[in-house]
Coordinates of N, CA, C and O in Angstrom, one line a residue:
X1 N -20.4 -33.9 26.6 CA -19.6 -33.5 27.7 C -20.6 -33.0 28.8 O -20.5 -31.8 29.3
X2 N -21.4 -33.9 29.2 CA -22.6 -33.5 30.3 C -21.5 -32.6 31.3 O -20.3 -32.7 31.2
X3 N -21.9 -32.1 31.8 CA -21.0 -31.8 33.6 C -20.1 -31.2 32.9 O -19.1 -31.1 33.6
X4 N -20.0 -30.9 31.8 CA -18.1 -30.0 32.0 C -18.2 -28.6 31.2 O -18.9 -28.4 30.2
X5 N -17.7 -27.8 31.7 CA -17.6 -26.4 31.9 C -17.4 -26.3 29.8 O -16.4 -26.8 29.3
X6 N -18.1 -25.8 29.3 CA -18.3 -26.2 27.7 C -16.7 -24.7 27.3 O -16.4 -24.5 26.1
X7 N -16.2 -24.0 28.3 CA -15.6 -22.9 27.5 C -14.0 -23.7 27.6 O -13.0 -23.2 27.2
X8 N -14.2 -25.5 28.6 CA -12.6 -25.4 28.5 C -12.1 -25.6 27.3 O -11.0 -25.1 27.1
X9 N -12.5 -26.4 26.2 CA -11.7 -26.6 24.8 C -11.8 -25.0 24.5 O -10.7 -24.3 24.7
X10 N -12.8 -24.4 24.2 CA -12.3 -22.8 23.7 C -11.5 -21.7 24.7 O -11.2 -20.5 24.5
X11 N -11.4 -22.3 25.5 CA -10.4 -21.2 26.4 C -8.8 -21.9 26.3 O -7.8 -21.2 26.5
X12 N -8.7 -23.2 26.0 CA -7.3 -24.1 25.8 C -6.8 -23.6 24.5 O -5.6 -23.7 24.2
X13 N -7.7 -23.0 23.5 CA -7.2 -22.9 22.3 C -6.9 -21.5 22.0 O -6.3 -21.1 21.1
X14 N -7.4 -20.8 23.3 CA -7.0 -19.3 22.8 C -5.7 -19.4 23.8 O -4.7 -18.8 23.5
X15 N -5.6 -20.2 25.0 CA -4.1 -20.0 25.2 C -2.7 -21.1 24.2 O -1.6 -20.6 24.0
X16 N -3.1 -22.4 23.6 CA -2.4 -22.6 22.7 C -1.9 -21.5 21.6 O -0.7 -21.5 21.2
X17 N -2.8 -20.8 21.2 CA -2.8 -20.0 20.2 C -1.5 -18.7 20.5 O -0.6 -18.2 19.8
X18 N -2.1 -18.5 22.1 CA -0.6 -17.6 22.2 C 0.6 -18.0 22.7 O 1.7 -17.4 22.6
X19 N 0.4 -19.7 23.4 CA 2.0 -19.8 23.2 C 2.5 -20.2 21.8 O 3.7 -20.3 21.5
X20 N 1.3 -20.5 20.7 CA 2.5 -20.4 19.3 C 2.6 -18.6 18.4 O 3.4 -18.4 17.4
X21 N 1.7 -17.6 19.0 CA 2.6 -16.7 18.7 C 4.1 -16.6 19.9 O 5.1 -16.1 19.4
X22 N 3.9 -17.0 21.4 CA 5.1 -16.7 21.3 C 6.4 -17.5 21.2 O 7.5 -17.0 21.5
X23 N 6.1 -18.9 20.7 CA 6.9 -19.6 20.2 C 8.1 -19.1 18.7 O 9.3 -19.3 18.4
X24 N 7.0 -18.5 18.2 CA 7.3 -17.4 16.7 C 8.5 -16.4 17.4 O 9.5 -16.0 16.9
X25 N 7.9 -16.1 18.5 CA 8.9 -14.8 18.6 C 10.1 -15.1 19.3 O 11.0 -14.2 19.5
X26 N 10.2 -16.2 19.7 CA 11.6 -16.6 20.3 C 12.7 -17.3 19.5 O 13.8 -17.7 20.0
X27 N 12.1 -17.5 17.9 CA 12.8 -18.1 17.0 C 14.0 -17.6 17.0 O 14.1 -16.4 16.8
X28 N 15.1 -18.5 17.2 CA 16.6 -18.5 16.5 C 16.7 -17.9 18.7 O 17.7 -17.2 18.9
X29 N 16.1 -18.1 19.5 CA 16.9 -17.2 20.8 C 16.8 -18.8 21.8 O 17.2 -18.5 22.9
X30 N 16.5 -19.7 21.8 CA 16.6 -21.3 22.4 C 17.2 -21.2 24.1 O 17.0 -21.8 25.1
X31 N 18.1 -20.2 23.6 CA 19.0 -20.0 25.0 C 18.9 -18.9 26.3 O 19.5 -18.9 27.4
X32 N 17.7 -18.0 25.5 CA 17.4 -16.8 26.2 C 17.0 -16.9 27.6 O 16.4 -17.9 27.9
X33 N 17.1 -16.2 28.5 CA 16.8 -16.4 29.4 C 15.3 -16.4 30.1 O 14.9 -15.3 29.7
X34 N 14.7 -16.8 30.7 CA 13.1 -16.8 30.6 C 13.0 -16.1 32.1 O 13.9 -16.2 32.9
X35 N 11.5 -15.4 32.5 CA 11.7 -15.9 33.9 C 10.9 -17.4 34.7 O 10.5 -17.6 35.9
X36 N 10.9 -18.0 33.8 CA 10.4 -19.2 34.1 C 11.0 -19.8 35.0 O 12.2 -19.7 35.1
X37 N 10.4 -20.5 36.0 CA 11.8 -21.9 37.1 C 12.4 -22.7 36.6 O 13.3 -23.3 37.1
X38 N 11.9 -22.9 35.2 CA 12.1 -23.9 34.3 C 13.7 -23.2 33.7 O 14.6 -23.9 33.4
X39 N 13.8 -22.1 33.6 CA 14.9 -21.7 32.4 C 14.8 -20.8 31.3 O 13.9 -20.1 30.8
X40 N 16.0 -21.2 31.0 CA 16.2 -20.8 29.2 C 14.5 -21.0 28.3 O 13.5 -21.6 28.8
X41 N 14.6 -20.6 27.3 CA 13.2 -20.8 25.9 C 13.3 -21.9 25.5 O 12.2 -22.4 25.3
X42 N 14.8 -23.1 25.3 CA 14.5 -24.2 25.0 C 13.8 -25.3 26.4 O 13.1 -26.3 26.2
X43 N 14.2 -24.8 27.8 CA 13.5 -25.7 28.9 C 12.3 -25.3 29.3 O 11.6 -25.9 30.1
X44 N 11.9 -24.3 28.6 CA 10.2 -23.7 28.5 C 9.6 -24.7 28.0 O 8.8 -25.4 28.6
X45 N 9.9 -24.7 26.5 CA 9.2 -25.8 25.3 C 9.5 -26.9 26.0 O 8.6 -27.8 25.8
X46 N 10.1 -27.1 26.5 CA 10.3 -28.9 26.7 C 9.2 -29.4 28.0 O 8.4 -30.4 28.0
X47 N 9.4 -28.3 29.0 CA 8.2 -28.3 30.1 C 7.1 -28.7 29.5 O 6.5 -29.8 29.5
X48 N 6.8 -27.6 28.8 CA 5.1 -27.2 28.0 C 5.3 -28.8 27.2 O 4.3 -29.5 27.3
X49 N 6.0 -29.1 26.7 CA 6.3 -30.4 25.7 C 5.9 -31.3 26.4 O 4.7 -31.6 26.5
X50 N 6.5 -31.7 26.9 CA 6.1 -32.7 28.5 C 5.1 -33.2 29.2 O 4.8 -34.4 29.4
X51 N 4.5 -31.8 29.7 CA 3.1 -31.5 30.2 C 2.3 -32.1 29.0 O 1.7 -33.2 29.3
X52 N 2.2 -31.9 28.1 CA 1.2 -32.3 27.3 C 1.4 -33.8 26.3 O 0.5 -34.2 25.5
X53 N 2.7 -34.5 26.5 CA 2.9 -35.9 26.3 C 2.1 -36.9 27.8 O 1.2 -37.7 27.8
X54 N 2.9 -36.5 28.7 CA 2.2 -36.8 29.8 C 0.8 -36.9 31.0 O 0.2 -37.6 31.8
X55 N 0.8 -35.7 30.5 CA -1.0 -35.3 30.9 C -2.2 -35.6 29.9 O -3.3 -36.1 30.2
X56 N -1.8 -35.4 28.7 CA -3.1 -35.6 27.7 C -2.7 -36.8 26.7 O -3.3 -37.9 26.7
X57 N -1.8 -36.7 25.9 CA -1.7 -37.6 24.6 C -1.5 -39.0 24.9 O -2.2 -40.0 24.6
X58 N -0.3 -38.9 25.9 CA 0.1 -40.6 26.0 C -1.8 -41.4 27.0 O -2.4 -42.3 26.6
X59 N -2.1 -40.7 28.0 CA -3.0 -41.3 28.2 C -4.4 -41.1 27.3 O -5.3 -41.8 27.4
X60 N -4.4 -40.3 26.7 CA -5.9 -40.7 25.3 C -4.9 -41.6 24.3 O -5.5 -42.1 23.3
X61 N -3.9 -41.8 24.3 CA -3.0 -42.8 23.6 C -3.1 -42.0 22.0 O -3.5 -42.6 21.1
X62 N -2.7 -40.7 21.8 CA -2.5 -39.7 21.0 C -0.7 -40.3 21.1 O -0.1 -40.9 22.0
X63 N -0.4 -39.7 19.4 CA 1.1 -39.9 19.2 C 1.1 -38.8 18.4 O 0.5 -39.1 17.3
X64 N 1.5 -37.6 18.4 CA 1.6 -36.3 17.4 C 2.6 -36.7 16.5 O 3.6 -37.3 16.9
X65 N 2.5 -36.6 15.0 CA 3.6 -36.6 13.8 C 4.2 -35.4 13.7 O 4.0 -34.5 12.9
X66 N 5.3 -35.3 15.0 CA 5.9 -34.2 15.2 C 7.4 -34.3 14.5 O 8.0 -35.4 14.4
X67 N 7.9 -33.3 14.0 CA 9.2 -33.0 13.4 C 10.4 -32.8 14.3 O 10.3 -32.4 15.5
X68 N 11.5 -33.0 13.6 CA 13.0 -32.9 14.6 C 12.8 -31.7 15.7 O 12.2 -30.7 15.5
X69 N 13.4 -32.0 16.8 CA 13.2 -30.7 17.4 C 13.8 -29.6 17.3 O 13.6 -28.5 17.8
X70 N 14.5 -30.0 16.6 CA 14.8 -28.1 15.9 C 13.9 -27.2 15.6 O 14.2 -26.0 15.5
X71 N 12.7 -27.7 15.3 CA 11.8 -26.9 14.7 C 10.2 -26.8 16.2 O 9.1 -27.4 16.1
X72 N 10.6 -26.3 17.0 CA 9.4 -26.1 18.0 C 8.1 -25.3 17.6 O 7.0 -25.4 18.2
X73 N 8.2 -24.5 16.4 CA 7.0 -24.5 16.2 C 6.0 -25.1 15.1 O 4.8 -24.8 14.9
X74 N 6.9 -26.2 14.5 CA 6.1 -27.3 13.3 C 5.7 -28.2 14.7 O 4.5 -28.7 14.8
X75 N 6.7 -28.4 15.9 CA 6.3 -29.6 16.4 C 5.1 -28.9 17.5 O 4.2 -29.7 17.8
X76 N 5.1 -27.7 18.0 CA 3.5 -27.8 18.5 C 2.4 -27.3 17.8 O 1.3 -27.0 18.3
X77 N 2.6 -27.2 16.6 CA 1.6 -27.6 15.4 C 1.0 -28.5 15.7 O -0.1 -28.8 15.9
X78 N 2.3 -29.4 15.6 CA 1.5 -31.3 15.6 C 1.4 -31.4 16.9 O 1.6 -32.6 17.1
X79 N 1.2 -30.8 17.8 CA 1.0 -31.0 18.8 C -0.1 -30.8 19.4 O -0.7 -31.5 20.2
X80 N -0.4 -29.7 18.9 CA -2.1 -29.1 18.6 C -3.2 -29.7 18.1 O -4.3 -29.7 18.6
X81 N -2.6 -30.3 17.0 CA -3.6 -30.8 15.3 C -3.7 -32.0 16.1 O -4.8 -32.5 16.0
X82 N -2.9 -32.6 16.8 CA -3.1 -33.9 17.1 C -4.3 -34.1 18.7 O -5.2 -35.0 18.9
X83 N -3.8 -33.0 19.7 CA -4.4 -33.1 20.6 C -6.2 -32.5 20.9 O -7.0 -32.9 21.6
X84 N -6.1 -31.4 20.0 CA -8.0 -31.3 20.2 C -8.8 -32.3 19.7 O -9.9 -32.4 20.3
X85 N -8.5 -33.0 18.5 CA -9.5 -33.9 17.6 C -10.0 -35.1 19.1 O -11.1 -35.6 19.4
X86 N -8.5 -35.2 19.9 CA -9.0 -36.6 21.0 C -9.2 -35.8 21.9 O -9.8 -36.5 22.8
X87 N -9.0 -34.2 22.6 CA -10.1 -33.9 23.7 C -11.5 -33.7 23.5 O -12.4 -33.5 24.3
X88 N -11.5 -33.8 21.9 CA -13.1 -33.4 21.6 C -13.8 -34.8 21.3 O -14.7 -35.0 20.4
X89 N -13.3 -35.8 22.0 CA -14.0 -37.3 22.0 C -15.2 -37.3 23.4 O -15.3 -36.5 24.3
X90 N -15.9 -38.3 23.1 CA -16.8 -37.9 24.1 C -16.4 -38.6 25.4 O -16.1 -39.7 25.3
X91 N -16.4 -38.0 26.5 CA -15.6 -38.5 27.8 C -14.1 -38.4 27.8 O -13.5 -38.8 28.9
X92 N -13.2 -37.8 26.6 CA -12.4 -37.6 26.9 C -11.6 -36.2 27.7 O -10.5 -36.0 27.9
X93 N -13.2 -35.2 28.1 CA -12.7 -34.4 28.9 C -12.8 -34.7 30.8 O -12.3 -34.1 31.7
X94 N -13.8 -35.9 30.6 CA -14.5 -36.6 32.1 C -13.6 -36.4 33.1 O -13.7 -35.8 34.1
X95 N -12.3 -37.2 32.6 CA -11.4 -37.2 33.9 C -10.2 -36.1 33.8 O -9.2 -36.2 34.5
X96 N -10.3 -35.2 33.0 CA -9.1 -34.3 32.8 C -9.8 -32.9 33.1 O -9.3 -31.9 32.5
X97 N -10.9 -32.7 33.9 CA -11.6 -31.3 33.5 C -10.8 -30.3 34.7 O -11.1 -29.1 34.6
X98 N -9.8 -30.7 35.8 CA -8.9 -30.0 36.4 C -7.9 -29.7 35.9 O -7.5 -28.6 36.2
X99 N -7.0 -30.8 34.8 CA -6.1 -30.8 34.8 C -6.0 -29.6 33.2 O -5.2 -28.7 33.0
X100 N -7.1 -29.8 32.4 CA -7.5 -29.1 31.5 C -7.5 -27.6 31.9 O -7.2 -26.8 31.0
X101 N -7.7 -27.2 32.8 CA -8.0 -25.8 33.2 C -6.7 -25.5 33.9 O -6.4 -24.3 33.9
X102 N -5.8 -26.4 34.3 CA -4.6 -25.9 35.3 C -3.5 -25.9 33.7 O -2.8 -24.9 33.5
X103 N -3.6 -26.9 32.7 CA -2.6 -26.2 31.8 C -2.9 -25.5 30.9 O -2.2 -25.3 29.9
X104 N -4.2 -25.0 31.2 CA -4.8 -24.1 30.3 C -4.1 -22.8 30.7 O -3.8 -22.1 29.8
X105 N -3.9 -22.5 31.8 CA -3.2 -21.7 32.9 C -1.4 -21.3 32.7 O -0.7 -20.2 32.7
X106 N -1.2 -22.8 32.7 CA 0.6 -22.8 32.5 C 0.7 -22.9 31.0 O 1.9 -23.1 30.7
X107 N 0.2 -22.9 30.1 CA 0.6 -22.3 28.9 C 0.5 -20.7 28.7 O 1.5 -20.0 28.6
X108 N -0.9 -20.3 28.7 CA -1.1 -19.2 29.3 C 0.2 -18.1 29.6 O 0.7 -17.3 28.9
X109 N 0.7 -18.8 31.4 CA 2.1 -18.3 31.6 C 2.9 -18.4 30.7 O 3.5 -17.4 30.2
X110 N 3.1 -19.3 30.6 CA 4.9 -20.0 29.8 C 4.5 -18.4 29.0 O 4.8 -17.3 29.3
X111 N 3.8 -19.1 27.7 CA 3.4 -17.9 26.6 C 3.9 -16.6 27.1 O 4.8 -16.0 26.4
X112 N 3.5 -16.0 28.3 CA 4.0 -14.9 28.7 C 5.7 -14.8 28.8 O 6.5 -14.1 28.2
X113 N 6.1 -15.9 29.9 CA 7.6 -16.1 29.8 C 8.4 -15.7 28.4 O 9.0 -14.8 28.1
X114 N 8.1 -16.8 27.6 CA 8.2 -16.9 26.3 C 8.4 -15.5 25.6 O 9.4 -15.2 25.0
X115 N 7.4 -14.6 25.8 CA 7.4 -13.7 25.4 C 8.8 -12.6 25.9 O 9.6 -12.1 25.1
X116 N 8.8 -12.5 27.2 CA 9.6 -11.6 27.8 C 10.8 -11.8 27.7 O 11.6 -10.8 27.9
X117 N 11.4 -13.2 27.3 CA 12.6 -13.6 26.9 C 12.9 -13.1 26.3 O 14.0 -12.5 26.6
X118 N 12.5 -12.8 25.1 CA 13.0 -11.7 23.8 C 12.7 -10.4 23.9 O 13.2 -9.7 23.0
X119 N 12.0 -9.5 24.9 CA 11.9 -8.6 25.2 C 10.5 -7.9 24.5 O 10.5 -6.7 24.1
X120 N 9.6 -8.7 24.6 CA 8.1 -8.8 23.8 C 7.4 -8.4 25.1 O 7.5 -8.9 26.2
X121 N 6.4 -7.3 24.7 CA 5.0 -7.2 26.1 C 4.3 -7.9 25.3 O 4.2 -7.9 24.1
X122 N 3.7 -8.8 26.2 CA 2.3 -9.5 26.2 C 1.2 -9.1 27.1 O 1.3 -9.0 28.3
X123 N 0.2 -8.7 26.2 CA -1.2 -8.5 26.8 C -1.6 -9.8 26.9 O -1.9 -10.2 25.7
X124 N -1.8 -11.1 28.0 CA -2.7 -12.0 27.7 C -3.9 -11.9 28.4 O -4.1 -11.2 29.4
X125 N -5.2 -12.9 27.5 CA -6.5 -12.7 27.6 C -6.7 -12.4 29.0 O -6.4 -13.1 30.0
X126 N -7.2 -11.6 29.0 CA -7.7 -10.9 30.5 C -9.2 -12.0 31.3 O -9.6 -12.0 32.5
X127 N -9.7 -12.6 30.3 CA -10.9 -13.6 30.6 C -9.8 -14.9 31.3 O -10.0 -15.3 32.5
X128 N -8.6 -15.4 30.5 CA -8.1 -16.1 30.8 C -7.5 -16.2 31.9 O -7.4 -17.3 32.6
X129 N -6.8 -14.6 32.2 CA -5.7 -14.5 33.2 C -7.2 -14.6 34.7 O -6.8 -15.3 35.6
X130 N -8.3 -14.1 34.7 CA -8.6 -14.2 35.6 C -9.3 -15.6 35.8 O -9.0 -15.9 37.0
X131 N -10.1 -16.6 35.1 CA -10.4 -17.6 35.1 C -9.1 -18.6 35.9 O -9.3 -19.5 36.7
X132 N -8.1 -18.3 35.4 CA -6.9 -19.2 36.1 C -6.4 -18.4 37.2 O -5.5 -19.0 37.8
X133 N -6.7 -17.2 37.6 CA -6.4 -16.8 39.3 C -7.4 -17.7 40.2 O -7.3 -18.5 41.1
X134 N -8.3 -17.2 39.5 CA -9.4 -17.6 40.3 C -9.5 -19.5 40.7 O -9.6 -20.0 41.8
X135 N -9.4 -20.3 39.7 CA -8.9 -21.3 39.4 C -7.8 -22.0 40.8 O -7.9 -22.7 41.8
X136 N -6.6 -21.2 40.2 CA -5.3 -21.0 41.1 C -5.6 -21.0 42.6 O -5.1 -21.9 43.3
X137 N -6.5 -19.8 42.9 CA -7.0 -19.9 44.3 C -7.6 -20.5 44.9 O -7.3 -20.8 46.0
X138 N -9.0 -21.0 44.1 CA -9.3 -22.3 44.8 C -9.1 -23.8 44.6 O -10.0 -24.7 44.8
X139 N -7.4 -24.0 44.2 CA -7.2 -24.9 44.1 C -5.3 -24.6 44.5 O -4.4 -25.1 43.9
X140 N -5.3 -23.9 45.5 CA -3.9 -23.1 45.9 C -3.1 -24.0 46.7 O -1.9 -24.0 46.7
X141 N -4.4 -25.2 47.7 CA -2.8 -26.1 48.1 C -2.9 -26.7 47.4 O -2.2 -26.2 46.4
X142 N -3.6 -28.3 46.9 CA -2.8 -28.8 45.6 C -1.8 -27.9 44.3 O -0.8 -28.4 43.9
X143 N -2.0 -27.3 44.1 CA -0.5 -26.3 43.2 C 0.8 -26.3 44.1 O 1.9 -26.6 43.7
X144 N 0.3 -25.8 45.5 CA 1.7 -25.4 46.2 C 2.0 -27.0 46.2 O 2.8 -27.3 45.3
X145 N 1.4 -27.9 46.9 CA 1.5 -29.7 47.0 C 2.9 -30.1 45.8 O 4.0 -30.6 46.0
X146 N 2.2 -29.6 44.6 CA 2.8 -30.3 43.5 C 4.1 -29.1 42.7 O 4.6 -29.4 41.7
X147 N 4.4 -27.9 43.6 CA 5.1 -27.1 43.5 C 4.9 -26.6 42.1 O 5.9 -26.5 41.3
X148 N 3.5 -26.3 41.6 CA 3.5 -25.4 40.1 C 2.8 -24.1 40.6 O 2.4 -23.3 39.8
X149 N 2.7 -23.6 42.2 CA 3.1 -22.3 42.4 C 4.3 -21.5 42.7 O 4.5 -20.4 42.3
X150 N 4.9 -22.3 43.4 CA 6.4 -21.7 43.6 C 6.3 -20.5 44.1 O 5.2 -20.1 44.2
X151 N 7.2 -19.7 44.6 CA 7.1 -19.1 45.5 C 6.7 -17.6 45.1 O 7.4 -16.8 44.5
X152 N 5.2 -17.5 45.6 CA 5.0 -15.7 44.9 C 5.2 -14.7 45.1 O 5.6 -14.4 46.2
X153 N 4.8 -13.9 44.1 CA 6.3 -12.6 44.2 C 4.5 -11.9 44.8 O 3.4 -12.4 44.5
X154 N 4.6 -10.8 45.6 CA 3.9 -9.3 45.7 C 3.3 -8.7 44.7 O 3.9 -8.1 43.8
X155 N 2.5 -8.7 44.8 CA 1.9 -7.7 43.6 C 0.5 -6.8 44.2 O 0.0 -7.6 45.1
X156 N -0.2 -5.5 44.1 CA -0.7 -4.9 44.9 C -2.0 -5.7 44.4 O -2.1 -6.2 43.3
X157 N -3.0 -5.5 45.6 CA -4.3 -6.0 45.1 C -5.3 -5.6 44.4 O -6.3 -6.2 43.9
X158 N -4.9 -4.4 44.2 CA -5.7 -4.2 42.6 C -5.0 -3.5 41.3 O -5.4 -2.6 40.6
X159 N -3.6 -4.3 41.1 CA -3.4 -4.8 40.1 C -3.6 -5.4 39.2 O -4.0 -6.6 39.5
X160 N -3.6 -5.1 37.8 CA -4.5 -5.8 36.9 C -4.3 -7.2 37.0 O -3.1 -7.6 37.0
X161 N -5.3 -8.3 36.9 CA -5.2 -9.1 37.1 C -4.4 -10.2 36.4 O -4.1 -11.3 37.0
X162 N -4.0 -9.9 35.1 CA -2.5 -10.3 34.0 C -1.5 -10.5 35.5 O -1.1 -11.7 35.7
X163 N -1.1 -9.5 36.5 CA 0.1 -9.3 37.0 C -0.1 -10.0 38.7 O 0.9 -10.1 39.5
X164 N -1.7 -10.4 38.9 CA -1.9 -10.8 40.2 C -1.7 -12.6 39.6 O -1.2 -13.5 40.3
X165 N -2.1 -12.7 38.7 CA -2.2 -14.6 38.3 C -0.5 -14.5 37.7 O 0.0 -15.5 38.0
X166 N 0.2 -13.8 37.1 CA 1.9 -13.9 37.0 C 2.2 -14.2 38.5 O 2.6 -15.3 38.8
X167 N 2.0 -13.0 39.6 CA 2.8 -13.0 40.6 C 2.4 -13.9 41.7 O 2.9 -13.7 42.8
X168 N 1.5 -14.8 41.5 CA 1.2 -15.8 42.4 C 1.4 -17.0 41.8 O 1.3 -18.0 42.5
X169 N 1.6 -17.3 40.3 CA 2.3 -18.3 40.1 C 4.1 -17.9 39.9 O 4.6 -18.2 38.8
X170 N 4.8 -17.2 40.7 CA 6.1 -16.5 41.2 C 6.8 -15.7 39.9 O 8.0 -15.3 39.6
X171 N 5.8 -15.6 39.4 CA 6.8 -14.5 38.2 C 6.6 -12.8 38.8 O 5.6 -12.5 39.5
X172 N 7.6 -12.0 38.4 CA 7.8 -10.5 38.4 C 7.0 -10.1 37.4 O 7.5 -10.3 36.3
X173 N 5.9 -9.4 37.4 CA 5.4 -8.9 36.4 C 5.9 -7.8 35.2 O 5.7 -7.5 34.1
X174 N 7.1 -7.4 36.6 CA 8.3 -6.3 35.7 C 9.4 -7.2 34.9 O 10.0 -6.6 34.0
X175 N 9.8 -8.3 35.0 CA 10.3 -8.9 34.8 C 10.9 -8.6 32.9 O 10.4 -8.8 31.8
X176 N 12.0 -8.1 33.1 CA 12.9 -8.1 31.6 C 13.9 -8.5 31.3 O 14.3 -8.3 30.2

């Protein structure tokens, strides 16, 4: 992986990692309300589901042996188990090293969403939250372009940075 920033596979995996704890915590609530633009907990998973059929698998031509969807957290198991083995091919991060870091980002969030739905605080990685502000900012019109900023809420400027990368991708940091 000449040329590519060597922390994106281990920074993708500590944000996977917390949207499957907070996939855990939304078990049996599908309907909850999120503050996501997306919706409810079940149009969260399907987003996040999505993004990663269409961004990464179908084109490394990955097919996850994923289970009925009743079960969202066996299926981003196989979602997981299936997708690092083909980002960790060689050149398979070449032409995805933006797009790798932007849903490195919106898992990240979701995760948070996810969380608040059931009424869960999330601390997320603070290395994370700022790598994807920072990220965010300098790459702020393409996001607005493609509307995965959406419209951001205020937050003071030295607010911890968890609540400056929520409130510029339009979430309430207070949000319950």
């Amino acid at each position: 992986m000449a040329g590519v920033d060597q922390r994106l596979l281990p920074d993708y995996r500590v944000a996977c990692a917390a949207f499957t704890d907070a996939i855990s915590a939304t078990r049996g609530h599908l309907d909850a309300p999120t503050p996501a633009p997306e919706g409810d907990v079940q149009s969260v998973l399907d987003h996040v589901f999505g993004v990663h059929d269409s961004l990464f698998l179908a084109p490394l031509g990955v097919q996850p042996d994923r289970p009925d969807d009743d079960d969202p957290e066996a299926r981003w198991a196989a979602t997981v188990a299936a997708l690092f083995p083909a980002l960790e091919q060689p050149g398979a991060l070449e032409k995805r090293v933006l797009l790798i870091g932007i849903v490195t980002t919106d898992v990240l969030i979701h995760s948070w969403d996810l969380s608040r739905a059931v009424g869960a605080a999330v601390a997320l990685d603070p290395e994370l939250c700022q790598s994807g502000y920072d990220r965010a900012l300098a790459n702020r019109s393409l996001l607005e372009e493609t509307g995965a900023l959406g419209a951001t809420i205020a937050v003071p400027d030295d607010a911890p940075v968890q609540d400056r990368l929520l409130g510029l991708f339009g979430r309430n940091p207070d949000w319950c």
